[in-house]
CSV table of C-alpha atoms and ligand atoms in Angstrom, one decimal:
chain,number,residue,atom,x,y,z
A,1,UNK,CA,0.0,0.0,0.0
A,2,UNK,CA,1.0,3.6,-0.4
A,3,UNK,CA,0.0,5.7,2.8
A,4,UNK,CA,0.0,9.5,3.1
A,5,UNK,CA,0.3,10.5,6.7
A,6,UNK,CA,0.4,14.3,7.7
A,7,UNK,CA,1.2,15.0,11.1
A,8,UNK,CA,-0.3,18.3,12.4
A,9,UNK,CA,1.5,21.0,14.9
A,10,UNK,CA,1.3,19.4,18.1
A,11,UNK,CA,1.9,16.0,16.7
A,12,UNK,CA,5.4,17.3,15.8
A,13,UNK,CA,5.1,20.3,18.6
A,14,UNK,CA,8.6,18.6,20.1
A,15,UNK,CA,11.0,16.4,19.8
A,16,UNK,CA,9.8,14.0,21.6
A,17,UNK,CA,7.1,14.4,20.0
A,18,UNK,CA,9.0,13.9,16.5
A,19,UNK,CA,11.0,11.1,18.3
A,20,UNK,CA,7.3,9.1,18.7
A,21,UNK,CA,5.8,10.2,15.4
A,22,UNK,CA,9.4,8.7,13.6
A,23,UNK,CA,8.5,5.4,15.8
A,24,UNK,CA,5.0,5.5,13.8
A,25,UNK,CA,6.0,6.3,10.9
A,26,UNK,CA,8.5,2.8,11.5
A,27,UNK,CA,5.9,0.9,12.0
A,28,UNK,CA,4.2,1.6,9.1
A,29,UNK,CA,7.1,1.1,7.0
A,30,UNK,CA,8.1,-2.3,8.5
A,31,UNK,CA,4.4,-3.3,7.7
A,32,UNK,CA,5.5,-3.1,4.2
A,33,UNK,CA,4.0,-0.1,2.9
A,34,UNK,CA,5.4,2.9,1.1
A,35,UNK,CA,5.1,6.0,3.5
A,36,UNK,CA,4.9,10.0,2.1
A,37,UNK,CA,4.6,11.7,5.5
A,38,UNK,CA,3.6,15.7,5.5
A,39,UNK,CA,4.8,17.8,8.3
A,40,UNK,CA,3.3,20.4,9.6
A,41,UNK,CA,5.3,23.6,11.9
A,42,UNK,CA,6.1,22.8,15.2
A,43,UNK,CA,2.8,23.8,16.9
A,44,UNK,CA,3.1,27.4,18.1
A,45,UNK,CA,5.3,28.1,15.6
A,46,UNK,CA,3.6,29.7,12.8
A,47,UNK,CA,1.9,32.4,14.9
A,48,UNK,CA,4.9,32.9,16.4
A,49,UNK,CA,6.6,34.2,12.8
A,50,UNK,CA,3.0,35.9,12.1
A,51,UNK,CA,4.0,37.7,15.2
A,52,UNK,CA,7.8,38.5,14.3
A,53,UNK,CA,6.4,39.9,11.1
A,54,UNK,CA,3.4,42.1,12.8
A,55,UNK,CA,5.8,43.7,14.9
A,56,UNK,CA,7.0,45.7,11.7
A,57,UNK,CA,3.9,46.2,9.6
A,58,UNK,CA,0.1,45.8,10.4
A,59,UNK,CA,0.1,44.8,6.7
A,60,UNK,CA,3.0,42.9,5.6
A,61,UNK,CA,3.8,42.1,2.0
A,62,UNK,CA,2.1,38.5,1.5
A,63,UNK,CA,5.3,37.7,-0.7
A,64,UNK,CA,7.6,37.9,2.6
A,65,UNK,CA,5.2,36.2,4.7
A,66,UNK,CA,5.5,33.2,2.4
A,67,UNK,CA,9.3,33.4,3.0
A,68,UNK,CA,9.0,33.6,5.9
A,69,UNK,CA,5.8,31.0,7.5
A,70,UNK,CA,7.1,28.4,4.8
A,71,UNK,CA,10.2,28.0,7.0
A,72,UNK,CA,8.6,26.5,10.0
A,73,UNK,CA,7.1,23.1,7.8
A,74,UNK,CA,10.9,22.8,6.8
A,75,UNK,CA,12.3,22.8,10.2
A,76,UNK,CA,10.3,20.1,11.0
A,77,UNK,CA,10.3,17.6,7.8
A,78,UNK,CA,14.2,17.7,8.2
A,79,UNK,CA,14.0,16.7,12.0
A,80,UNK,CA,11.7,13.9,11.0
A,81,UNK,CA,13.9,12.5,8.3
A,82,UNK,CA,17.0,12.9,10.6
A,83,UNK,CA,15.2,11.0,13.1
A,84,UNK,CA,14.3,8.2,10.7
A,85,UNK,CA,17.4,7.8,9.4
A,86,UNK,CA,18.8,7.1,12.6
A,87,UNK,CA,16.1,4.4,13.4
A,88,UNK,CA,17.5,2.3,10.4
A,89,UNK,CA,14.6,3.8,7.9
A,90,UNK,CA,16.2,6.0,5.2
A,91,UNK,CA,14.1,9.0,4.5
A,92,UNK,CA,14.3,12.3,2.7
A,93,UNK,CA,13.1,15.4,4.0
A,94,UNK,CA,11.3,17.9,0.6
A,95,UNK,CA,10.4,21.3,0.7
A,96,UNK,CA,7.1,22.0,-1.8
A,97,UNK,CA,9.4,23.1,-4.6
A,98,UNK,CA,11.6,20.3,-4.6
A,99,UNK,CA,8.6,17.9,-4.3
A,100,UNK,CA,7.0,19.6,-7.8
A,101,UNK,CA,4.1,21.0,-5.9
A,102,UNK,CA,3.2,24.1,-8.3
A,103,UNK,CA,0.6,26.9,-7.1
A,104,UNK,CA,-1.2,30.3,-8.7
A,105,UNK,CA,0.4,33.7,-7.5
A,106,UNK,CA,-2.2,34.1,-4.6
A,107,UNK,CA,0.1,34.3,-1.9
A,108,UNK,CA,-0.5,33.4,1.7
A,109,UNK,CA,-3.6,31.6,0.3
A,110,UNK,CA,-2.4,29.5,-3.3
A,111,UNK,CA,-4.0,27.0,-5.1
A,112,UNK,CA,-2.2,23.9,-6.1
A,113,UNK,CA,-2.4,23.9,-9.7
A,114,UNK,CA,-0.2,20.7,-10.3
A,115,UNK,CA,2.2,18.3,-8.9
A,116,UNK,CA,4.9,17.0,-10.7
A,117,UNK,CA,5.4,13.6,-8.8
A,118,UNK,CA,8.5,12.8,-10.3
A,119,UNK,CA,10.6,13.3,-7.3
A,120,UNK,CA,8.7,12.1,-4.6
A,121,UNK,CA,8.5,9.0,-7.1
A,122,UNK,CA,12.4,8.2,-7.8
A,123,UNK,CA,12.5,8.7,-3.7
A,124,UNK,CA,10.0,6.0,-3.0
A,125,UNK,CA,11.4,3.4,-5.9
A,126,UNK,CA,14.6,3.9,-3.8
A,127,UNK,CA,12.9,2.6,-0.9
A,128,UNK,CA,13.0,5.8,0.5
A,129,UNK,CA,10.1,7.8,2.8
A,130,UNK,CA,9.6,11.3,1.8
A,131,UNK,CA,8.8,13.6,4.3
A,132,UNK,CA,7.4,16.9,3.0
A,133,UNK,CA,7.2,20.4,4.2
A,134,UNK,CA,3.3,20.6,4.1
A,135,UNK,CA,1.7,24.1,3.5
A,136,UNK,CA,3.9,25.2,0.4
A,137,UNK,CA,4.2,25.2,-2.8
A,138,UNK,CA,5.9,27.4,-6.0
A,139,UNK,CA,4.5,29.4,-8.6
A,140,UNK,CA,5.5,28.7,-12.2
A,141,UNK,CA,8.2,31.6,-11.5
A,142,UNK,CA,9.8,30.1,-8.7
A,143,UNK,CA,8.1,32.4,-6.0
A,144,UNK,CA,7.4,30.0,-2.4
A,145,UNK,CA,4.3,30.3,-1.5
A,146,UNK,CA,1.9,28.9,0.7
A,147,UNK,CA,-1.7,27.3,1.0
A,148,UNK,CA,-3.5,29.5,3.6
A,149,UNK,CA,-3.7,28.8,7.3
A,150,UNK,CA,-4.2,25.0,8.0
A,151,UNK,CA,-2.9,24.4,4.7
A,152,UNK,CA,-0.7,21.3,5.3
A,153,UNK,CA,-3.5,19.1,5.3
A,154,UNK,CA,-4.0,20.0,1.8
A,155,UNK,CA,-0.8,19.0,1.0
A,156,UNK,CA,-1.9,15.8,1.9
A,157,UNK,CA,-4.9,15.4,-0.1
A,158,UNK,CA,-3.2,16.8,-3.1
A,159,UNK,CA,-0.2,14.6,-2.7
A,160,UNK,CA,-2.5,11.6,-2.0
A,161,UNK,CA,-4.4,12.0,-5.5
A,162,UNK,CA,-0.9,12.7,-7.4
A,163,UNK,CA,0.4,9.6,-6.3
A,164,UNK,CA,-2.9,7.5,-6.6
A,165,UNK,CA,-2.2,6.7,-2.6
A,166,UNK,CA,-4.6,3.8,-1.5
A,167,UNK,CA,-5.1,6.1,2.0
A,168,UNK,CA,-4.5,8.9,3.6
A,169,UNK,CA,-4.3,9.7,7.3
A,170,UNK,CA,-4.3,13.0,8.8
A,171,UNK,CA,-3.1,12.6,12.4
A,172,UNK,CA,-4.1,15.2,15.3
A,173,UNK,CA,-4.2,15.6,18.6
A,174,UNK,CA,-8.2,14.5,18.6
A,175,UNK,CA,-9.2,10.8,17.8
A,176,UNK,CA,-11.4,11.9,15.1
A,177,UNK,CA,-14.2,14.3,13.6
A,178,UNK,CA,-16.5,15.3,16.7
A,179,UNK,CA,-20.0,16.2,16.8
A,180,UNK,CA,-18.7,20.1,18.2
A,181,UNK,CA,-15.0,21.1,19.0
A,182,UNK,CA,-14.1,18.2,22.2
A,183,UNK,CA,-12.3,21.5,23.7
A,184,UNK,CA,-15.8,23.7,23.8
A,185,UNK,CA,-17.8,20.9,24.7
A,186,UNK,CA,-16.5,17.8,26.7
A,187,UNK,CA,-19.6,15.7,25.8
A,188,UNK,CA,-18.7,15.9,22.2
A,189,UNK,CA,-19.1,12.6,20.5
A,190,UNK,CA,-16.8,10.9,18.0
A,191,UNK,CA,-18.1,9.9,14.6
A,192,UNK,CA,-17.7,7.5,12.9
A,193,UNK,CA,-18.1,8.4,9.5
A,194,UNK,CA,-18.7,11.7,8.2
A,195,UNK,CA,-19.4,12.8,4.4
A,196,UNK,CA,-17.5,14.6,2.3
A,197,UNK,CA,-20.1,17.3,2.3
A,198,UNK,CA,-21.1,17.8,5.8
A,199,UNK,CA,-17.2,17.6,6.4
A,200,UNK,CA,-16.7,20.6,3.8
A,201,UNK,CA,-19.5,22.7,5.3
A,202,UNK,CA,-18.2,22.1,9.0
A,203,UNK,CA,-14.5,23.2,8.0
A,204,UNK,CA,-15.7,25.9,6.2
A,205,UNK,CA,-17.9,26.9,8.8
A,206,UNK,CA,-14.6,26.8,11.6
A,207,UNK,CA,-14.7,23.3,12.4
A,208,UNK,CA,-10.3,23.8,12.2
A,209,UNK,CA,-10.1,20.2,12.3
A,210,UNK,CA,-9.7,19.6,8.5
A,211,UNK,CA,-8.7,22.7,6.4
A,212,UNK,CA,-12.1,23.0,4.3
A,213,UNK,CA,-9.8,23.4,0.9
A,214,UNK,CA,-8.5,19.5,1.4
A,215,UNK,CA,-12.0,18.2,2.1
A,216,UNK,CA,-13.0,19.4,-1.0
A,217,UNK,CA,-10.0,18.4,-3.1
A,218,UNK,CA,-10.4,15.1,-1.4
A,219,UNK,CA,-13.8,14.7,-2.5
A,220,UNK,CA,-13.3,15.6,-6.1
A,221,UNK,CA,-10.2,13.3,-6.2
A,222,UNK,CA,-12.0,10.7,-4.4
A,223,UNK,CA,-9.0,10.4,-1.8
A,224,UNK,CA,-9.5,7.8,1.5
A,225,UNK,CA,-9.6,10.7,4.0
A,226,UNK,CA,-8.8,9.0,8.0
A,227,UNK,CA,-8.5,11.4,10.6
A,228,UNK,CA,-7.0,10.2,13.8
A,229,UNK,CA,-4.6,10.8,16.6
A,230,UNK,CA,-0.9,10.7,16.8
A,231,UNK,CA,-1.4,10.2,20.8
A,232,UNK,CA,-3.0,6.6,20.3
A,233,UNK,CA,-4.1,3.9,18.4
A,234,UNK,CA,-7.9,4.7,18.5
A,235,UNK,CA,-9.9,4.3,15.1
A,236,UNK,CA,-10.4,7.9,13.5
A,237,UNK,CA,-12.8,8.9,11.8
A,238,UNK,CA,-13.8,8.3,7.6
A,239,UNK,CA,-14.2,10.6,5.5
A,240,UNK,CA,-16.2,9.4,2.4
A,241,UNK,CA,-19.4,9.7,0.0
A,242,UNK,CA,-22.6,10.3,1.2
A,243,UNK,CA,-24.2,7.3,-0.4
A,244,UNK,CA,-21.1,5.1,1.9
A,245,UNK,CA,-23.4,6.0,5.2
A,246,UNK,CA,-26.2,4.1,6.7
A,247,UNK,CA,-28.0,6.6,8.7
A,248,UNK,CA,-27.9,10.4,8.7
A,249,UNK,CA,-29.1,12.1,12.0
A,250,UNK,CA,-30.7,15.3,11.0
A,251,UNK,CA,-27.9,17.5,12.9
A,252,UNK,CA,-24.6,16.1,12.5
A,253,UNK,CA,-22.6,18.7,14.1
A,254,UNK,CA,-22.1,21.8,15.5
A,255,UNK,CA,-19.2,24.0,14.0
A,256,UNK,CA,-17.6,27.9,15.6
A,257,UNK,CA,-15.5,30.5,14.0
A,258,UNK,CA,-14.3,33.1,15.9
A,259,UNK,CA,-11.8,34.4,13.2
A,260,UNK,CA,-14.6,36.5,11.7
A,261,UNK,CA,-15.1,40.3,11.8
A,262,UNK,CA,-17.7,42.4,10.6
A,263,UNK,CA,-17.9,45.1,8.5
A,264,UNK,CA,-20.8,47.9,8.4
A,265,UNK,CA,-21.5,50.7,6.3
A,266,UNK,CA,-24.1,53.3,7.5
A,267,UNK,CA,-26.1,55.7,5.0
A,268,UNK,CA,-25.9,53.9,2.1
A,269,UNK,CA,-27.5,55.6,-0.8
A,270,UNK,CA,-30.2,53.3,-2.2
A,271,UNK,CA,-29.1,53.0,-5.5
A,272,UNK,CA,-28.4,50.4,-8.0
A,273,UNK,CA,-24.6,49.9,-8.0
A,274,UNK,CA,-23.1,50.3,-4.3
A,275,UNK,CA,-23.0,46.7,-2.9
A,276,UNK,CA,-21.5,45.9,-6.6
A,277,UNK,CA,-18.8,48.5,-6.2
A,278,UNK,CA,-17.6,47.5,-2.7
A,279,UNK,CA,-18.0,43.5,-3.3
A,280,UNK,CA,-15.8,43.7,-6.7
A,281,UNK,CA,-12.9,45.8,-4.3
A,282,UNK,CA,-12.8,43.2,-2.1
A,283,UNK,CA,-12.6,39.9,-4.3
A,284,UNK,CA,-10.1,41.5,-6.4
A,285,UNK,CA,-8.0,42.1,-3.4
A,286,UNK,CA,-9.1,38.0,-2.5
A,287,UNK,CA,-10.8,39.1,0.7
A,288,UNK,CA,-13.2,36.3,1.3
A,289,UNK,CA,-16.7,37.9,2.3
A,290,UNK,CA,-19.2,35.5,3.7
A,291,UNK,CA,-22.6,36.6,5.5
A,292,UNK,CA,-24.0,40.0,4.0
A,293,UNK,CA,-26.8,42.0,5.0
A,294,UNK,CA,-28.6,45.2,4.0
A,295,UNK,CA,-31.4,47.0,5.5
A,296,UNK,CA,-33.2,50.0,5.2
A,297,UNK,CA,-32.5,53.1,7.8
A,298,UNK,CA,-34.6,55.9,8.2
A,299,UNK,CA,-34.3,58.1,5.3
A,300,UNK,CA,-34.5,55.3,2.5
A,301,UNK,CA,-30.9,55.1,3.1
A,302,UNK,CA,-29.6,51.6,3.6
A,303,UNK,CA,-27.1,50.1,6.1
A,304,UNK,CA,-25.0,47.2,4.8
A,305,UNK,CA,-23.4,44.4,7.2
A,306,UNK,CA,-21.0,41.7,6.1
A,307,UNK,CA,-18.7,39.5,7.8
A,308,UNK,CA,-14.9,39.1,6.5
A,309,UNK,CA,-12.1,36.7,8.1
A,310,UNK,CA,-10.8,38.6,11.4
A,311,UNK,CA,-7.5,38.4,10.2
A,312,UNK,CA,-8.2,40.2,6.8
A,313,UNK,CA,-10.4,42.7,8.7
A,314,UNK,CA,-6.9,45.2,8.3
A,315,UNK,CA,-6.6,44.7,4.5
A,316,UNK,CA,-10.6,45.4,4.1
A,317,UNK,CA,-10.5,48.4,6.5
A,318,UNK,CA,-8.0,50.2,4.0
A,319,UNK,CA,-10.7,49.1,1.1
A,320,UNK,CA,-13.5,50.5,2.2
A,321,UNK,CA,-12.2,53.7,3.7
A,322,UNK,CA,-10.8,54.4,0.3
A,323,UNK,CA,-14.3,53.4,-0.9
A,324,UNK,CA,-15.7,55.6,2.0
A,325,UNK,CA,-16.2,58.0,4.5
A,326,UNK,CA,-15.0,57.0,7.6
A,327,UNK,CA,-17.7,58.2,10.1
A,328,UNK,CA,-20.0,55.7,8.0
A,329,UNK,CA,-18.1,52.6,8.9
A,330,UNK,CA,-17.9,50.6,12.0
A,331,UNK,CA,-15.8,47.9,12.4
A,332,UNK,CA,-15.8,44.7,15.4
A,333,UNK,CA,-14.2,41.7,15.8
A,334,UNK,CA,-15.5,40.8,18.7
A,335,UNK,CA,-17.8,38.4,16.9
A,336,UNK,CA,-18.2,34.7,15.8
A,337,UNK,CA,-19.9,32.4,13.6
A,338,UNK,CA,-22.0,29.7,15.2
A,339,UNK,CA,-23.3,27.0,12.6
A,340,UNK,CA,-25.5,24.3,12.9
A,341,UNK,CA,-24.6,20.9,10.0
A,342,UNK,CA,-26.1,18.5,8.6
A,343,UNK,CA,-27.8,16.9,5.8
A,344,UNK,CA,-30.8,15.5,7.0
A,345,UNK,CA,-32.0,19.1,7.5
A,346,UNK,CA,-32.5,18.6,3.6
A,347,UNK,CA,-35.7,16.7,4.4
A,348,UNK,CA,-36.7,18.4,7.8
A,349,UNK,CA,-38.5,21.5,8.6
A,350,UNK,CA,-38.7,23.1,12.2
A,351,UNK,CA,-34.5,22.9,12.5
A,352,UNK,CA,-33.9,26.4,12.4
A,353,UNK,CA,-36.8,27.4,14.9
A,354,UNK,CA,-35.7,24.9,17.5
A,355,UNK,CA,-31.7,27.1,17.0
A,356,UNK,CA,-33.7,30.4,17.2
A,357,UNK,CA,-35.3,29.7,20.5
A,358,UNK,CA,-32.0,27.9,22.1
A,359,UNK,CA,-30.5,31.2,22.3
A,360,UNK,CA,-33.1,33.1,23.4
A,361,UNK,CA,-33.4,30.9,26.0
A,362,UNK,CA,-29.8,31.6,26.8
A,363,UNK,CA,-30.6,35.6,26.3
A,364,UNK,CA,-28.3,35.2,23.1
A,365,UNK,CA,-28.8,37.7,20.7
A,366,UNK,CA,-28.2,36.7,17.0
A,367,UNK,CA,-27.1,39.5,14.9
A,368,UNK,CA,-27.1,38.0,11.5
A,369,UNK,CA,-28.6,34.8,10.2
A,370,UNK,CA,-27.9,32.7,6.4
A,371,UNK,CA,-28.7,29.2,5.7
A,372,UNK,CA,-28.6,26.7,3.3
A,373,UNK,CA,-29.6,23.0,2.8
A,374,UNK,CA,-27.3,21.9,4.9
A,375,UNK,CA,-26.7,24.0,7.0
A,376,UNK,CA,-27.8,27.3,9.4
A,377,UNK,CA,-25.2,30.1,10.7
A,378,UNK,CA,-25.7,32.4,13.2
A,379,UNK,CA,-23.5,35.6,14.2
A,380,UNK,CA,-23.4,36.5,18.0
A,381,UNK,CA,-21.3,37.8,20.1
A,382,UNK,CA,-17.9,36.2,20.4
A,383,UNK,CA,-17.9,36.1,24.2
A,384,UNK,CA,-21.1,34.0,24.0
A,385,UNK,CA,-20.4,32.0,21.0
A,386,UNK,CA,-19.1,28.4,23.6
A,387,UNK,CA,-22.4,29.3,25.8
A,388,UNK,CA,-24.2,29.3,22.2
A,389,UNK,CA,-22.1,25.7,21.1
A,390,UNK,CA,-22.9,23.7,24.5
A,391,UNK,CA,-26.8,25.1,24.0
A,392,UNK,CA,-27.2,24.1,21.0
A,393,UNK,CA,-25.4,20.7,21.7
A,394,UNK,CA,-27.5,19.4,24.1
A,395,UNK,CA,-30.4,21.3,21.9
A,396,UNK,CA,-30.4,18.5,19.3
A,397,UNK,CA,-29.4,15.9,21.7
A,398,UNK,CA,-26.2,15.3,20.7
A,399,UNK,CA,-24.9,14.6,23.7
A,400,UNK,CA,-26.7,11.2,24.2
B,1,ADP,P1,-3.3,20.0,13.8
B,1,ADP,O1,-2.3,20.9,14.4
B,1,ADP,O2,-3.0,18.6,13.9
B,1,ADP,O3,-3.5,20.4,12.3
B,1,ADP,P2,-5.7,21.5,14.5
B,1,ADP,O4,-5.5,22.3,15.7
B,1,ADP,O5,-5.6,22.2,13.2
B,1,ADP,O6,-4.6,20.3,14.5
B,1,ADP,O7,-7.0,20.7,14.6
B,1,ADP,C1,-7.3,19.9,15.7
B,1,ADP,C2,-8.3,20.6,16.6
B,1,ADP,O8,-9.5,20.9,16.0
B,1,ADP,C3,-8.7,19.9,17.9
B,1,ADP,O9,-7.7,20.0,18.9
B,1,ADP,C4,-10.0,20.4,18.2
B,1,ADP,O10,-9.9,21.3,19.3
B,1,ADP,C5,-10.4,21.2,17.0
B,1,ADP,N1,-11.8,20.9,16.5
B,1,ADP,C6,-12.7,21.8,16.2
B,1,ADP,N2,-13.8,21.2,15.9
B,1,ADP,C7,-13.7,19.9,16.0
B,1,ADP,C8,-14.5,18.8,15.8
B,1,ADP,N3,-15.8,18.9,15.3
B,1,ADP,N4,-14.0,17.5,16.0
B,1,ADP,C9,-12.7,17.4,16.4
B,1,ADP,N5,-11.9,18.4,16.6
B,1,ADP,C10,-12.3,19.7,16.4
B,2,LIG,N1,1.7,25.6,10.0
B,2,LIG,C1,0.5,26.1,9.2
B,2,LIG,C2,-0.5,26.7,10.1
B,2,LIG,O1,-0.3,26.7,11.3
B,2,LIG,C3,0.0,25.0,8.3
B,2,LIG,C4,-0.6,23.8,9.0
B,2,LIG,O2,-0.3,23.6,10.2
B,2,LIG,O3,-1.3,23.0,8.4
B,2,LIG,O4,-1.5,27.2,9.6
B,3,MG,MG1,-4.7,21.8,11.3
């Protein structure tokens, strides 16, 4: 078999750490498999060079920071293949470029356009295990860049379906895909199996267990998705087609993003034009907007509300005060996304109400609502937003 194993930041967050994950990645070798691990940074590590780099500029060039949080996936797949080496296994430590793995220009957040597997092949025929730097790739121009925060576990995926891998195991330091974040709510439970849908929706929607870009690469490319921990031997959980699971609860999960910011603009004009003006700004600058809303103030002027990533909130700010005068716009972070999953919703009605009266029961206030089939999100408060999770939890009886 040919297994893909990515080991996130606190499964590498030491050396012990990298000692034990070498002793895994053994094991699987001596089983007579061909191994491709990807490393991620030592946990800790990107923020920390985020931080280095915001202590000069609020807005640093995305170009540098690619130099820069690129380095800390390096660090670590050298270690491993040190390590290895000296257990008897010989192993060869790539960065993205030397592994083929070509992106677009959009740095701090590129695409994988291709992968030239040659490399990573001769390595394996050799008997080698590759250990690649996660998170990176190279433009066509030799530029680093990198795949957007989380993004080692897209390296995975990608390098899974270049290589035709028969699996592909993205160890963690949970056991699995819970029904909400084990850390918000300790009666989370595991499941089992998980599609490739609900999974996308969930990561999307802050779930940081899976970076939502791999689950949907995986899904196109049909990759064996297994997420489990590097701190025992418990069965993860499957990622896989819908039609692959029995039963489908009607809520499969409850998902929080506290990276999200909002943006609004007071005294619109109400005319044709505006919303398209400001929207086109943003994309071309590859601010991701998500939840927008626009209502009508006194006056027939309109006030327009939309949510952005917290930490683009900076780059959007300088937008729209170019775009606008500054006593019209208010900006908080202090908000978060609370989402509600699952596809049985599809074929349900009354889902959304029982959410709604949860947190007024809790004296929650939702400040901005959007849905769709699968799927209901709610912006509150950010200091209410785990109240709002556990609520909602036990809400749909997920905790039995
Ligand atoms: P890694 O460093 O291995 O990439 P991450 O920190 O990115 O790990 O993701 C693992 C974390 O995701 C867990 O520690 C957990 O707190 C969080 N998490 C959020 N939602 C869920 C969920 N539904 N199921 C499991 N873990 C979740
Ligand atoms: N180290 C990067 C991050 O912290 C990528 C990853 O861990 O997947 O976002
Ligand atoms: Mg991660």
């Amino acid at each position: 078999m040919l297994v893909v194993q990515k080991y996130g930041g606190t499964s590498v967050g030491d050396l012990e750490r990298i000692e034990s994950v070498a002793k895994r990645v053994s094991k699987a070798k001596e089983a007579g498999n061909d191994i491709v691990v990807v490393v991620s940074a030592m946990s800790g590590e990107t923020n920390k060079l985020v931080g280095y780099a915001e202590h000069f500029s609020q807005t640093p060039s995305a170009r540098e920071m690619d130099i820069l949080l690129s380095s800390g996936e390096r660090v670590t797949s050298a270690l491993l293949a040190i390590a290895l080496t000296e257990m008897g296994h010989p192993a060869m430590a790539m960065t993205g470029r030397q592994a083929g793995i070509y992106t677009d220009e959009v740095h701090t957040k590129a695409r994988i356009n291709s992968i030239d597997n040659r490399a990573m092949k001769e390595a394996l025929d050799k008997g080698k295990i590759v250990i690649l730097a996660g998170f990176q790739g190279i433009t066509e121009s030799g530029s680093v860049t990198t795949l957007g925060r989380g993004g080692s576990d897209l390296s995975a995926v990608a390098v899974a379906g270049a290589l035709d891998a028969d699996l592909c195991e993205i160890y963690t330091d949970v056991d699995g895909i819970y029904t909400t974040d084990p850390r918000i709510e300790p009666k989370a439970k595991k499941i089992e199996k998980i599609s490739y849908d609900e999974m996308l929706e969930f990561a999307s929607l802050g779930a940081k267990v899976l970076q939502n870009r791999s689950v949907e690469l995986a899904k196109k490319l049909n990759v064996n998705l297994v997420t489990r921990s590097s701190f025992n031997d418990n069965e993860g959980t499957l990622i896989t087609k819908e039609e692959n699971i029995m039963e489908q609860p009607i809520v499969s999960g409850i998902a929080v993003d506290k990276n999200q910011a909002r943006i609004t603009l007071r005294g619109v004009s109400d005319k044709p034009g505006i919303a398209a003006e400001i929207f086109k700004t943003l994309a071309q600058n590859n601010i991701n907007v998500d939840m927008i809303i626009q209502n009508v103030g006194e006056d027939s002027s309109t006030n327009l509300g939309f949510t952005v990533p917290e930490n683009e909130l900076e780059r959007a700010k300088e937008i729209m005060l170019q775009l606008n005068a500054s006593e019209n716009l208010e900006f908080d972070r202090d908000i978060a996304k609370v989402s509600i999953v699952g596809v049985g919703m599809k074929s349900h009605s009354g889902v959304a109400s029982r959410a709604f009266e949860t947190l007024a029961a809790e004296n929650i206030n939702i400040e901005m609502i959007s849905t769709s089939e699968i799927k209901i999100s709610m912006v509150v408060a950010e200091k209410y937003s785990e109240l709002a999770v556990r609520a909602l939890h036990s809400a749909y009886e997920m905790d039995q």
